[in-house]
Amino acid sequence: MKIGSPKEIFEGEDRVAMTPASAKDLQKLGYDCVIETGAGAAAGFSDAAYKEAGVEVVKTGAALFKAADIVAKVRPPEDKEIKRLREGQTLISFFYPGQNEKLMEAANKQGATVIAMDMVPRISRAQKMDALSSMANIAGYRAVIEAGNNFGRFFTGQVTAAGKVPPAKVLVVGAGVAGLAAIGTATSLGAITYAFDVRPEVAEQVESMGAEFVFLDFEEEQQDGAATGGYASVSSPEFREAQLAKFRELAPDMDIVITTALVPGRDAPKLWLQDMIDSMKPGSVIVDLAAERGGNADGTVMDEKVVTDNGVTIVGYTDFPSRMAAQSSTLYATNIRHMMSDLTPEKDGTPNHDMEDDVIRGATATHQGEITFPPPPPKVAAIAAQPKKEVAPELTPEEKRAAEAEAFKQQTKQQVMLLGGMGALILGIGLIPGMPASFMQHFIVFVLSVFIGFQVIWNVAHSLHTPLMAVTNAISSIIILGALIQIGSTSALVTILAGLGVFMASVNIFGGFLVTRRMLAMFQKS
């Protein structure tokens, strides 16, 4: 069977659903690939590159729809593209069936199967197909770049002979995929970055990226978790007022505000109101990633950049992923390829549309002459819909002292039992007839080394090393203590071996801490 990608006809759309690299992977699944001439040109993929990858290039979109059994697109199809669909053909694209009911009915009337990439369930197994997250990641990154393009200063602070430049202050509203990408980019550029989200559980992610999480002193915030599907749940009016009050407090100090609060299929909530904009400094920038659904900020104009009377620039572009067409196309084409992998488990070039599969069923809008939207909830929970951990009640000072005393008592009991067992072991071995005295001397040293090494290393907090490193360090400490005792032997060979033992065990311990430190540094920006 053939899978093909037409040139996008939506004005200003530069992305393409198939790249030369993804075409090679699709061919490994048993498919022949076809593409419309010029489809990848705006993203930097020439027709020659496609031909070199073994892709057939056709001249028109109509010819592609006629040749391909599976059509992969980026944007929802236009009316004329819907008319080109035929019975039994499969269309894979962003579709937004909840907002495009007539389009969905028209595709179903043509007898086509529609797989909406925006409807891929947000479960762990489907992350590789989550095109919304792929595009949101790019949008968050690009939002910071656009903000910098319209901001009159450096992001990072500088001290030069010509004067001192303070760092920019950036507030990211919403710490989803786009928000986290924006946070990472802003902190990398040296800005002082703040972030807010109605889900307090994302605070650790924000802080691990070097930003400061903005907390609200409001009880409901602790009750407001993540909604099913990985999106924030709707807040109460009281919470909203507390949220707006916090934004009013922050607005005069912020140089750049990036708003990302948007749930597919809903209008964007208004979070950055006119009075907040009026309180911002001249030259400040607002980038509204929710402009397509009305915007989070007052005054946002879809696909335009406006400047307010007090000199605040509001960017309402909706094509951020398309502005990085090469990267966006690569990621989206990879999402499509993973979807085709699930559809083709036998790798024989024939899709198996298994409606019992959570991912395939969730993404399918029409199939075999039936409208299958909306899908049932997935059998497994969404990534963000995790049960909250129960918080242990805070202990009084008397209860804390009692708990510490009990813990010390238990620890002492364990140590006494361990020492008693070791003593019994030594005594039992010593009573064996004919046991040489020199062996008992070495055996006692070994047993004491085990005990002391355990006590010295084992209780080191795992924030300083991993549990596996704790075990290896405990063993190494036993070797060091035993070797130190033997290093003063009258035998030159014993002294050399003991010295080598101390050296190698020391390398293991200090090297282990160094490696662990580097591992921990990967998860936290300084």
PDB file of C-alpha atoms in Angstrom, residues 18 137 174 230 307 411 414 516:
ATOM      1  CA  MET A  18       6.610  13.294   5.657  1.00  0.00           C
ATOM      2  CA  ASN A 137       7.283  22.142  22.756  1.00  0.00           C
ATOM      3  CA  GLY A 174       1.006  27.673  32.538  1.00  0.00           C
ATOM      4  CA  GLY A 230      -2.922  16.068  31.221  1.00  0.00           C
ATOM      5  CA  VAL A 307       1.519  47.777  20.617  1.00  0.00           C
ATOM      6  CA  GLN A 411      18.501   1.178  65.810  1.00  0.00           C
ATOM      7  CA  GLN A 414      19.524  -3.848  65.735  1.00  0.00           C
ATOM      8  CA  THR A 516      26.476  10.559  40.993  1.00  0.00           C
TER       9      THR A 516
END
